PDB file of C-alpha atoms and ligand atoms in Angstrom:
ATOM      1  CA  UNK A   1      99.623  97.206 101.827  1.00  0.00           C
ATOM      2  CA  UNK A   2      98.174  93.872 100.847  1.00  0.00           C
ATOM      3  CA  UNK A   3      95.911  91.186 102.795  1.00  0.00           C
ATOM      4  CA  UNK A   4      93.594  93.353 104.035  1.00  0.00           C
ATOM      5  CA  UNK A   5      89.863  93.403 105.215  1.00  0.00           C
ATOM      6  CA  UNK A   6      86.771  94.336 103.364  1.00  0.00           C
ATOM      7  CA  UNK A   7      85.209  96.646 105.282  1.00  0.00           C
ATOM      8  CA  UNK A   8      87.578  99.123 104.846  1.00  0.00           C
ATOM      9  CA  UNK A   9      87.893  98.854 101.200  1.00  0.00           C
ATOM     10  CA  UNK A  10      84.171  99.576 100.903  1.00  0.00           C
ATOM     11  CA  UNK A  11      83.951 102.311 102.925  1.00  0.00           C
ATOM     12  CA  UNK A  12      86.360 103.975 101.379  1.00  0.00           C
ATOM     13  CA  UNK A  13      84.359 102.857  97.983  1.00  0.00           C
ATOM     14  CA  UNK A  14      81.279 104.366  99.090  1.00  0.00           C
ATOM     15  CA  UNK A  15      82.887 107.744 100.209  1.00  0.00           C
ATOM     16  CA  UNK A  16      84.810 108.026  97.072  1.00  0.00           C
ATOM     17  CA  UNK A  17      81.638 107.039  94.557  1.00  0.00           C
ATOM     18  CA  UNK A  18      83.214 103.803  92.975  1.00  0.00           C
ATOM     19  CA  UNK A  19      82.856  99.842  93.152  1.00  0.00           C
ATOM     20  CA  UNK A  20      85.744  97.423  93.699  1.00  0.00           C
ATOM     21  CA  UNK A  21      85.147  94.684  91.621  1.00  0.00           C
ATOM     22  CA  UNK A  22      84.955  91.320  93.579  1.00  0.00           C
ATOM     23  CA  UNK A  23      86.371  88.430  91.290  1.00  0.00           C
ATOM     24  CA  UNK A  24      85.790  84.846  91.677  1.00  0.00           C
ATOM     25  CA  UNK A  25      88.852  82.680  90.680  1.00  0.00           C
ATOM     26  CA  UNK A  26      89.471  78.701  90.648  1.00  0.00           C
ATOM     27  CA  UNK A  27      93.047  78.296  89.970  1.00  0.00           C
ATOM     28  CA  UNK A  28      96.271  80.072  90.047  1.00  0.00           C
ATOM     29  CA  UNK A  29      96.452  81.525  86.552  1.00  0.00           C
ATOM     30  CA  UNK A  30      92.962  83.309  87.633  1.00  0.00           C
ATOM     31  CA  UNK A  31      94.686  85.159  90.645  1.00  0.00           C
ATOM     32  CA  UNK A  32      97.673  86.094  88.641  1.00  0.00           C
ATOM     33  CA  UNK A  33      95.521  87.436  85.846  1.00  0.00           C
ATOM     34  CA  UNK A  34      93.448  89.444  88.406  1.00  0.00           C
ATOM     35  CA  UNK A  35      96.163  90.837  90.458  1.00  0.00           C
ATOM     36  CA  UNK A  36      98.229  91.881  87.445  1.00  0.00           C
ATOM     37  CA  UNK A  37      95.101  93.968  86.237  1.00  0.00           C
ATOM     38  CA  UNK A  38      94.916  95.670  89.798  1.00  0.00           C
ATOM     39  CA  UNK A  39      98.523  96.146  90.604  1.00  0.00           C
ATOM     40  CA  UNK A  40      98.707  97.680  86.834  1.00  0.00           C
ATOM     41  CA  UNK A  41      95.466  99.748  87.343  1.00  0.00           C
ATOM     42  CA  UNK A  42      96.397 100.360  90.854  1.00  0.00           C
ATOM     43  CA  UNK A  43      93.276  99.160  92.000  1.00  0.00           C
ATOM     44  CA  UNK A  44      91.636  97.535  95.181  1.00  0.00           C
ATOM     45  CA  UNK A  45      90.143  94.064  94.852  1.00  0.00           C
ATOM     46  CA  UNK A  46      88.704  91.784  96.545  1.00  0.00           C
ATOM     47  CA  UNK A  47      89.275  87.993  95.345  1.00  0.00           C
ATOM     48  CA  UNK A  48      86.693  85.493  96.427  1.00  0.00           C
ATOM     49  CA  UNK A  49      85.493  81.812  96.122  1.00  0.00           C
ATOM     50  CA  UNK A  50      81.932  80.232  96.549  1.00  0.00           C
ATOM     51  CA  UNK A  51      81.747  77.087  98.460  1.00  0.00           C
ATOM     52  CA  UNK A  52      80.087  75.190  94.943  1.00  0.00           C
ATOM     53  CA  UNK A  53      82.933  75.830  93.494  1.00  0.00           C
ATOM     54  CA  UNK A  54      85.344  73.808  96.107  1.00  0.00           C
ATOM     55  CA  UNK A  55      84.717  70.307  94.399  1.00  0.00           C
ATOM     56  CA  UNK A  56      86.819  71.742  91.337  1.00  0.00           C
ATOM     57  CA  UNK A  57      89.007  74.004  93.749  1.00  0.00           C
ATOM     58  CA  UNK A  58      89.705  72.402  97.410  1.00  0.00           C
ATOM     59  CA  UNK A  59      90.099  74.956  99.615  1.00  0.00           C
ATOM     60  CA  UNK A  60      92.514  73.479 101.587  1.00  0.00           C
ATOM     61  CA  UNK A  61      94.619  74.209  98.382  1.00  0.00           C
ATOM     62  CA  UNK A  62      93.142  77.323  97.158  1.00  0.00           C
ATOM     63  CA  UNK A  63      92.439  79.067  99.755  1.00  0.00           C
ATOM     64  CA  UNK A  64      96.359  79.743 101.299  1.00  0.00           C
ATOM     65  CA  UNK A  65      97.460  80.669  97.317  1.00  0.00           C
ATOM     66  CA  UNK A  66      94.664  82.936  97.273  1.00  0.00           C
ATOM     67  CA  UNK A  67      95.533  84.571 100.941  1.00  0.00           C
ATOM     68  CA  UNK A  68      99.509  83.899  99.567  1.00  0.00           C
ATOM     69  CA  UNK A  69      98.830  85.946  96.487  1.00  0.00           C
ATOM     70  CA  UNK A  70      97.272  88.965  98.567  1.00  0.00           C
ATOM     71  CA  UNK A  71      99.525  89.321 100.936  1.00  0.00           C
ATOM     72  CA  UNK A  72     102.282  89.627  97.645  1.00  0.00           C
ATOM     73  CA  UNK A  73     100.290  91.937  95.921  1.00  0.00           C
ATOM     74  CA  UNK A  74     101.450  95.995  95.773  1.00  0.00           C
ATOM     75  CA  UNK A  75      97.600  97.095  96.130  1.00  0.00           C
ATOM     76  CA  UNK A  76      95.439  96.240  99.058  1.00  0.00           C
ATOM     77  CA  UNK A  77      93.583  92.718  98.131  1.00  0.00           C
ATOM     78  CA  UNK A  78      90.481  91.066 100.219  1.00  0.00           C
ATOM     79  CA  UNK A  79      90.375  87.774  99.931  1.00  0.00           C
ATOM     80  CA  UNK A  80      86.300  86.673 100.211  1.00  0.00           C
ATOM     81  CA  UNK A  81      84.339  83.308 100.756  1.00  0.00           C
ATOM     82  CA  UNK A  82      81.457  83.772  98.520  1.00  0.00           C
ATOM     83  CA  UNK A  83      78.152  82.045  98.757  1.00  0.00           C
ATOM     84  CA  UNK A  84      79.016  80.098 101.923  1.00  0.00           C
ATOM     85  CA  UNK A  85      76.516  77.058 102.369  1.00  0.00           C
ATOM     86  CA  UNK A  86      77.978  75.457 105.880  1.00  0.00           C
ATOM     87  CA  UNK A  87      79.668  76.817 108.907  1.00  0.00           C
ATOM     88  CA  UNK A  88      82.324  74.224 108.638  1.00  0.00           C
ATOM     89  CA  UNK A  89      83.951  75.399 105.174  1.00  0.00           C
ATOM     90  CA  UNK A  90      83.591  79.264 106.701  1.00  0.00           C
ATOM     91  CA  UNK A  91      85.567  78.511 109.705  1.00  0.00           C
ATOM     92  CA  UNK A  92      87.801  76.757 107.339  1.00  0.00           C
ATOM     93  CA  UNK A  93      87.884  79.548 105.211  1.00  0.00           C
ATOM     94  CA  UNK A  94      88.551  81.939 108.360  1.00  0.00           C
ATOM     95  CA  UNK A  95      91.376  79.573 109.879  1.00  0.00           C
ATOM     96  CA  UNK A  96      93.299  79.555 106.535  1.00  0.00           C
ATOM     97  CA  UNK A  97      93.065  83.207 106.569  1.00  0.00           C
ATOM     98  CA  UNK A  98      89.821  84.865 104.717  1.00  0.00           C
ATOM     99  CA  UNK A  99      89.123  88.266 105.621  1.00  0.00           C
ATOM    100  CA  UNK A 100      85.678  87.994 104.619  1.00  0.00           C
ATOM    101  CA  UNK A 101      83.153  85.491 104.469  1.00  0.00           C
ATOM    102  CA  UNK A 102      79.386  85.192 103.536  1.00  0.00           C
ATOM    103  CA  UNK A 103      76.941  82.279 104.681  1.00  0.00           C
ATOM    104  CA  UNK A 104      74.284  82.582 102.092  1.00  0.00           C
ATOM    105  CA  UNK A 105      70.849  82.690 103.780  1.00  0.00           C
ATOM    106  CA  UNK A 106      68.507  84.380 101.351  1.00  0.00           C
ATOM    107  CA  UNK A 107      66.451  81.303 100.352  1.00  0.00           C
ATOM    108  CA  UNK A 108      65.222  80.821 103.962  1.00  0.00           C
ATOM    109  CA  UNK A 109      62.616  82.794 105.686  1.00  0.00           C
ATOM    110  CA  UNK A 110      63.921  86.319 106.881  1.00  0.00           C
ATOM    111  CA  UNK A 111      64.087  85.351 110.696  1.00  0.00           C
ATOM    112  CA  UNK A 112      66.508  82.130 109.609  1.00  0.00           C
ATOM    113  CA  UNK A 113      68.384  84.007 107.271  1.00  0.00           C
ATOM    114  CA  UNK A 114      68.819  87.196 109.828  1.00  0.00           C
ATOM    115  CA  UNK A 115      69.930  84.264 112.483  1.00  0.00           C
ATOM    116  CA  UNK A 116      72.470  82.555 110.807  1.00  0.00           C
ATOM    117  CA  UNK A 117      73.548  85.749 109.445  1.00  0.00           C
ATOM    118  CA  UNK A 118      74.187  87.521 112.683  1.00  0.00           C
ATOM    119  CA  UNK A 119      75.602  84.048 114.115  1.00  0.00           C
ATOM    120  CA  UNK A 120      78.844  84.049 110.898  1.00  0.00           C
ATOM    121  CA  UNK A 121      79.252  87.420 111.615  1.00  0.00           C
ATOM    122  CA  UNK A 122      79.805  86.828 115.153  1.00  0.00           C
ATOM    123  CA  UNK A 123      82.212  83.892 114.241  1.00  0.00           C
ATOM    124  CA  UNK A 124      84.026  86.318 111.618  1.00  0.00           C
ATOM    125  CA  UNK A 125      84.383  89.046 114.357  1.00  0.00           C
ATOM    126  CA  UNK A 126      86.256  86.281 116.177  1.00  0.00           C
ATOM    127  CA  UNK A 127      88.955  86.061 113.259  1.00  0.00           C
ATOM    128  CA  UNK A 128      89.090  90.052 113.034  1.00  0.00           C
ATOM    129  CA  UNK A 129      87.303  89.534 109.555  1.00  0.00           C
ATOM    130  CA  UNK A 130      84.088  90.659 107.956  1.00  0.00           C
ATOM    131  CA  UNK A 131      80.492  89.340 107.024  1.00  0.00           C
ATOM    132  CA  UNK A 132      78.673  89.564 103.832  1.00  0.00           C
ATOM    133  CA  UNK A 133      74.755  88.778 103.894  1.00  0.00           C
ATOM    134  CA  UNK A 134      71.989  88.655 101.379  1.00  0.00           C
ATOM    135  CA  UNK A 135      68.758  89.642 101.702  1.00  0.00           C
ATOM    136  CA  UNK A 136      65.815  89.017  98.467  1.00  0.00           C
ATOM    137  CA  UNK A 137      67.106  86.180  96.159  1.00  0.00           C
ATOM    138  CA  UNK A 138      69.357  86.868  93.271  1.00  0.00           C
ATOM    139  CA  UNK A 139      68.842  84.422  90.284  1.00  0.00           C
ATOM    140  CA  UNK A 140      70.149  81.632  89.372  1.00  0.00           C
ATOM    141  CA  UNK A 141      73.322  79.864  91.201  1.00  0.00           C
ATOM    142  CA  UNK A 142      76.879  80.683  91.616  1.00  0.00           C
ATOM    143  CA  UNK A 143      77.960  77.750  89.366  1.00  0.00           C
ATOM    144  CA  UNK A 144      74.712  77.394  87.497  1.00  0.00           C
ATOM    145  CA  UNK A 145      73.807  74.403  88.997  1.00  0.00           C
ATOM    146  CA  UNK A 146      70.646  75.511  90.106  1.00  0.00           C
ATOM    147  CA  UNK A 147      68.016  78.314  88.499  1.00  0.00           C
ATOM    148  CA  UNK A 148      66.842  79.874  91.656  1.00  0.00           C
ATOM    149  CA  UNK A 149      64.579  82.273  90.950  1.00  0.00           C
ATOM    150  CA  UNK A 150      64.888  86.129  91.346  1.00  0.00           C
ATOM    151  CA  UNK A 151      62.895  87.419  94.667  1.00  0.00           C
ATOM    152  CA  UNK A 152      63.679  91.185  94.758  1.00  0.00           C
ATOM    153  CA  UNK A 153      64.483  92.855  97.834  1.00  0.00           C
ATOM    154  CA  UNK A 154      61.776  94.688 100.259  1.00  0.00           C
ATOM    155  CA  UNK A 155      64.032  97.970 101.389  1.00  0.00           C
ATOM    156  CA  UNK A 156      62.251  98.153 104.919  1.00  0.00           C
ATOM    157  CA  UNK A 157      63.166  94.026 105.269  1.00  0.00           C
ATOM    158  CA  UNK A 158      66.656  94.972 104.171  1.00  0.00           C
ATOM    159  CA  UNK A 159      67.084  97.920 106.785  1.00  0.00           C
ATOM    160  CA  UNK A 160      65.363  95.021 109.588  1.00  0.00           C
ATOM    161  CA  UNK A 161      68.029  92.414 108.346  1.00  0.00           C
ATOM    162  CA  UNK A 162      71.369  94.997 108.318  1.00  0.00           C
ATOM    163  CA  UNK A 163      69.773  96.236 112.088  1.00  0.00           C
ATOM    164  CA  UNK A 164      69.364  92.633 113.121  1.00  0.00           C
ATOM    165  CA  UNK A 165      72.777  91.255 111.672  1.00  0.00           C
ATOM    166  CA  UNK A 166      75.158  94.253 111.161  1.00  0.00           C
ATOM    167  CA  UNK A 167      76.499  93.313 107.959  1.00  0.00           C
ATOM    168  CA  UNK A 168      79.408  94.848 106.644  1.00  0.00           C
ATOM    169  CA  UNK A 169      78.149  94.014 103.561  1.00  0.00           C
ATOM    170  CA  UNK A 170      74.553  93.503 101.841  1.00  0.00           C
ATOM    171  CA  UNK A 171      74.026  91.839  99.038  1.00  0.00           C
ATOM    172  CA  UNK A 172      70.578  93.094  97.153  1.00  0.00           C
ATOM    173  CA  UNK A 173      68.616  91.494  94.784  1.00  0.00           C
ATOM    174  CA  UNK A 174      67.020  94.023  91.906  1.00  0.00           C
ATOM    175  CA  UNK A 175      66.747  91.567  89.072  1.00  0.00           C
ATOM    176  CA  UNK A 176      70.355  90.250  88.421  1.00  0.00           C
ATOM    177  CA  UNK A 177      70.876  86.834  88.459  1.00  0.00           C
ATOM    178  CA  UNK A 178      73.772  84.804  88.113  1.00  0.00           C
ATOM    179  CA  UNK A 179      75.172  83.247  85.051  1.00  0.00           C
ATOM    180  CA  UNK A 180      74.993  84.373  81.552  1.00  0.00           C
ATOM    181  CA  UNK A 181      71.884  86.427  81.030  1.00  0.00           C
ATOM    182  CA  UNK A 182      69.401  85.460  77.928  1.00  0.00           C
ATOM    183  CA  UNK A 183      69.472  89.122  77.493  1.00  0.00           C
ATOM    184  CA  UNK A 184      70.356  92.212  79.690  1.00  0.00           C
ATOM    185  CA  UNK A 185      68.361  92.328  83.067  1.00  0.00           C
ATOM    186  CA  UNK A 186      66.017  95.195  83.617  1.00  0.00           C
ATOM    187  CA  UNK A 187      67.525  96.111  86.894  1.00  0.00           C
ATOM    188  CA  UNK A 188      65.037  97.589  89.542  1.00  0.00           C
ATOM    189  CA  UNK A 189      67.234 100.800  90.211  1.00  0.00           C
ATOM    190  CA  UNK A 190      64.045 102.276  92.390  1.00  0.00           C
ATOM    191  CA  UNK A 191      64.257  99.439  94.999  1.00  0.00           C
ATOM    192  CA  UNK A 192      68.363  99.662  94.832  1.00  0.00           C
ATOM    193  CA  UNK A 193      67.626 103.437  95.662  1.00  0.00           C
ATOM    194  CA  UNK A 194      65.278 102.883  97.945  1.00  0.00           C
ATOM    195  CA  UNK A 195      67.471 100.404  99.816  1.00  0.00           C
ATOM    196  CA  UNK A 196      70.404 102.605  99.420  1.00  0.00           C
ATOM    197  CA  UNK A 197      68.609 105.361 101.315  1.00  0.00           C
ATOM    198  CA  UNK A 198      67.689 103.464 104.466  1.00  0.00           C
ATOM    199  CA  UNK A 199      70.724 100.830 104.790  1.00  0.00           C
ATOM    200  CA  UNK A 200      73.881 102.413 105.631  1.00  0.00           C
ATOM    201  CA  UNK A 201      75.881  99.962 104.709  1.00  0.00           C
ATOM    202  CA  UNK A 202      77.944  99.433 101.229  1.00  0.00           C
ATOM    203  CA  UNK A 203      75.663  97.291  98.953  1.00  0.00           C
ATOM    204  CA  UNK A 204      76.863  94.531  96.893  1.00  0.00           C
ATOM    205  CA  UNK A 205      75.508  93.456  93.236  1.00  0.00           C
ATOM    206  CA  UNK A 206      75.838  90.080  92.483  1.00  0.00           C
ATOM    207  CA  UNK A 207      75.629  88.424  88.808  1.00  0.00           C
ATOM    208  CA  UNK A 208      77.410  90.923  87.330  1.00  0.00           C
ATOM    209  CA  UNK A 209      78.281  88.757  84.030  1.00  0.00           C
ATOM    210  CA  UNK A 210      76.289  90.685  81.469  1.00  0.00           C
ATOM    211  CA  UNK A 211      74.742  93.568  83.121  1.00  0.00           C
ATOM    212  CA  UNK A 212      75.738  96.848  81.092  1.00  0.00           C
ATOM    213  CA  UNK A 213      78.578  99.197  81.373  1.00  0.00           C
ATOM    214  CA  UNK A 214      75.547 102.116  81.995  1.00  0.00           C
ATOM    215  CA  UNK A 215      73.808  99.801  84.257  1.00  0.00           C
ATOM    216  CA  UNK A 216      77.268  99.462  86.340  1.00  0.00           C
ATOM    217  CA  UNK A 217      77.350 103.163  86.465  1.00  0.00           C
ATOM    218  CA  UNK A 218      73.968 103.696  87.459  1.00  0.00           C
ATOM    219  CA  UNK A 219      74.027 101.247  90.310  1.00  0.00           C
ATOM    220  CA  UNK A 220      77.423 102.434  91.309  1.00  0.00           C
ATOM    221  CA  UNK A 221      75.507 106.441  91.757  1.00  0.00           C
ATOM    222  CA  UNK A 222      73.026 104.472  93.627  1.00  0.00           C
ATOM    223  CA  UNK A 223      74.927 102.648  96.218  1.00  0.00           C
ATOM    224  CA  UNK A 224      76.441  99.865  95.115  1.00  0.00           C
ATOM    225  CA  UNK A 225      80.290  99.472  96.100  1.00  0.00           C
ATOM    226  CA  UNK A 226      81.012  95.568  95.549  1.00  0.00           C
ATOM    227  CA  UNK A 227      80.569  94.036  92.084  1.00  0.00           C
ATOM    228  CA  UNK A 228      80.749  90.237  91.953  1.00  0.00           C
ATOM    229  CA  UNK A 229      81.946  88.963  88.864  1.00  0.00           C
ATOM    230  CA  UNK A 230      82.603  85.201  87.752  1.00  0.00           C
ATOM    231  CA  UNK A 231      81.163  84.144  84.736  1.00  0.00           C
ATOM    232  CA  UNK A 232      82.675  86.387  82.747  1.00  0.00           C
ATOM    233  CA  UNK A 233      85.889  85.241  83.892  1.00  0.00           C
ATOM    234  CA  UNK A 234      85.333  81.936  83.806  1.00  0.00           C
ATOM    235  CA  UNK A 235      83.941  82.780  79.823  1.00  0.00           C
ATOM    236  CA  UNK A 236      87.144  85.239  78.968  1.00  0.00           C
ATOM    237  CA  UNK A 237      90.145  82.372  80.167  1.00  0.00           C
ATOM    238  CA  UNK A 238      88.194  80.013  78.056  1.00  0.00           C
ATOM    239  CA  UNK A 239      87.715  82.259  75.102  1.00  0.00           C
ATOM    240  CA  UNK A 240      91.463  83.434  75.085  1.00  0.00           C
ATOM    241  CA  UNK A 241      92.638  80.009  75.848  1.00  0.00           C
ATOM    242  CA  UNK A 242      90.530  79.104  72.458  1.00  0.00           C
ATOM    243  CA  UNK A 243      91.892  81.825  70.483  1.00  0.00           C
ATOM    244  CA  UNK A 244      95.257  81.018  71.244  1.00  0.00           C
ATOM    245  CA  UNK A 245      94.982  77.517  69.970  1.00  0.00           C
ATOM    246  CA  UNK A 246      93.054  78.863  66.460  1.00  0.00           C
ATOM    247  CA  UNK A 247      95.881  81.215  66.380  1.00  0.00           C
ATOM    248  CA  UNK A 248      98.573  78.369  66.532  1.00  0.00           C
ATOM    249  CA  UNK A 249     100.263  80.629  69.608  1.00  0.00           C
ATOM    250  CA  UNK A 250     100.268  76.935  71.745  1.00  0.00           C
ATOM    251  CA  UNK A 251     103.025  75.472  71.461  1.00  0.00           C
ATOM    252  CA  UNK A 252     103.377  74.237  74.765  1.00  0.00           C
ATOM    253  CA  UNK A 253     102.161  74.230  78.293  1.00  0.00           C
ATOM    254  CA  UNK A 254     103.601  77.715  79.590  1.00  0.00           C
ATOM    255  CA  UNK A 255     101.906  79.388  76.176  1.00  0.00           C
ATOM    256  CA  UNK A 256      98.737  77.705  77.593  1.00  0.00           C
ATOM    257  CA  UNK A 257      99.293  79.346  80.682  1.00  0.00           C
ATOM    258  CA  UNK A 258     100.016  82.412  79.562  1.00  0.00           C
ATOM    259  CA  UNK A 259      96.505  82.423  77.573  1.00  0.00           C
ATOM    260  CA  UNK A 260      94.746  81.618  80.807  1.00  0.00           C
ATOM    261  CA  UNK A 261      96.460  84.697  82.694  1.00  0.00           C
ATOM    262  CA  UNK A 262      95.580  86.650  80.188  1.00  0.00           C
ATOM    263  CA  UNK A 263      92.241  85.704  79.363  1.00  0.00           C
ATOM    264  CA  UNK A 264      91.504  86.542  83.744  1.00  0.00           C
ATOM    265  CA  UNK A 265      93.807  89.918  83.380  1.00  0.00           C
ATOM    266  CA  UNK A 266      91.453  90.989  79.887  1.00  0.00           C
ATOM    267  CA  UNK A 267      88.609  90.655  81.714  1.00  0.00           C
ATOM    268  CA  UNK A 268      89.480  92.308  85.177  1.00  0.00           C
ATOM    269  CA  UNK A 269      91.000  95.502  83.520  1.00  0.00           C
ATOM    270  CA  UNK A 270      87.276  95.765  81.394  1.00  0.00           C
ATOM    271  CA  UNK A 271      85.611  95.998  85.137  1.00  0.00           C
ATOM    272  CA  UNK A 272      87.949  98.232  86.701  1.00  0.00           C
ATOM    273  CA  UNK A 273      87.509 100.752  84.241  1.00  0.00           C
ATOM    274  CA  UNK A 274      84.016 100.506  84.358  1.00  0.00           C
ATOM    275  CA  UNK A 275      83.057 100.456  88.404  1.00  0.00           C
ATOM    276  CA  UNK A 276      85.959 103.669  88.712  1.00  0.00           C
ATOM    277  CA  UNK A 277      88.397 102.113  90.994  1.00  0.00           C
ATOM    278  CA  UNK A 278      91.396 102.662  89.293  1.00  0.00           C
ATOM    279  CA  UNK A 279      94.182 104.612  90.933  1.00  0.00           C
ATOM    280  CA  UNK A 280      92.162 104.166  94.100  1.00  0.00           C
ATOM    281  CA  UNK A 281      94.267 101.593  95.571  1.00  0.00           C
TER     282      UNK A 281
HETATM  283  P1  13P B 301      78.092  85.942  87.514  1.00  0.00           P
HETATM  284  O1  13P B 301      78.768  84.519  87.275  1.00  0.00           O
HETATM  285  O2  13P B 301      76.658  86.191  87.102  1.00  0.00           O
HETATM  286  O3  13P B 301      78.921  86.975  86.765  1.00  0.00           O
HETATM  287  O4  13P B 301      77.899  86.148  89.202  1.00  0.00           O
HETATM  288  C1  13P B 301      79.078  86.315  90.196  1.00  0.00           C
HETATM  289  C2  13P B 301      78.376  86.492  91.171  1.00  0.00           C
HETATM  290  O5  13P B 301      77.649  87.026  91.502  1.00  0.00           O
HETATM  291  C3  13P B 301      79.280  85.360  92.489  1.00  0.00           C
HETATM  292  O6  13P B 301      78.990  85.445  93.773  1.00  0.00           O
END
């Protein structure tokens, strides 16, 4: 089963009316926590890392670890390179064995975004891997280092982008943003519905942290099949460690490690239940 491509996971989710969680990880403990949750619930999953995170988690080290974890998993796991900024790192991810990549050109003019995404799709195909693109602009930035304004997807432009690039998954901007929202966002379900009616690809929702369970479910019913979760995992791990210290549960290094794994595990479990992917492995 183990390491799989992203496209078939998402096609199955599209047919089954659920979403696959795409969990950002930055160390072995997060990988172990997510894999524990998906194995226990028999869920398909995607583990991912974004290029902006590589200063803390070098791709040459975390990448092989992610691929090995997927290969050892009892459920299908795709390994995705999220928000790629450079062809150099995308190529490195593919060389390491990632089964899916994204080059994020969402901040560029349409033609430029379509051109570099189509090139990335071709590169990924040479490795037998899949490709995600983004049209419109999701707010914030993956690691919170930039405050990019939300620019909602134009459905007709999404169709043109899809036709020009042939991406396997298309990320849309419907009022969602990366990081913690000050208050739950008012998502543009109308834009999502119109886009899903036009584009025959699985759609991706970035900025999953802080979206209400009922909004996730509505997004899934309207055509979202991949949901990216990053900040919630990082927060859950930090909180788990903090509580363990407060409860004097940490007596040594391995208790600390257990608390980290547990934080990632509980966050993944919570989202798997909302996304409806339990038992779909
Ligand atoms: P959050 O940090 O808001 O969960 O967003 C994650 C994401 O979209 C990664 O691409």
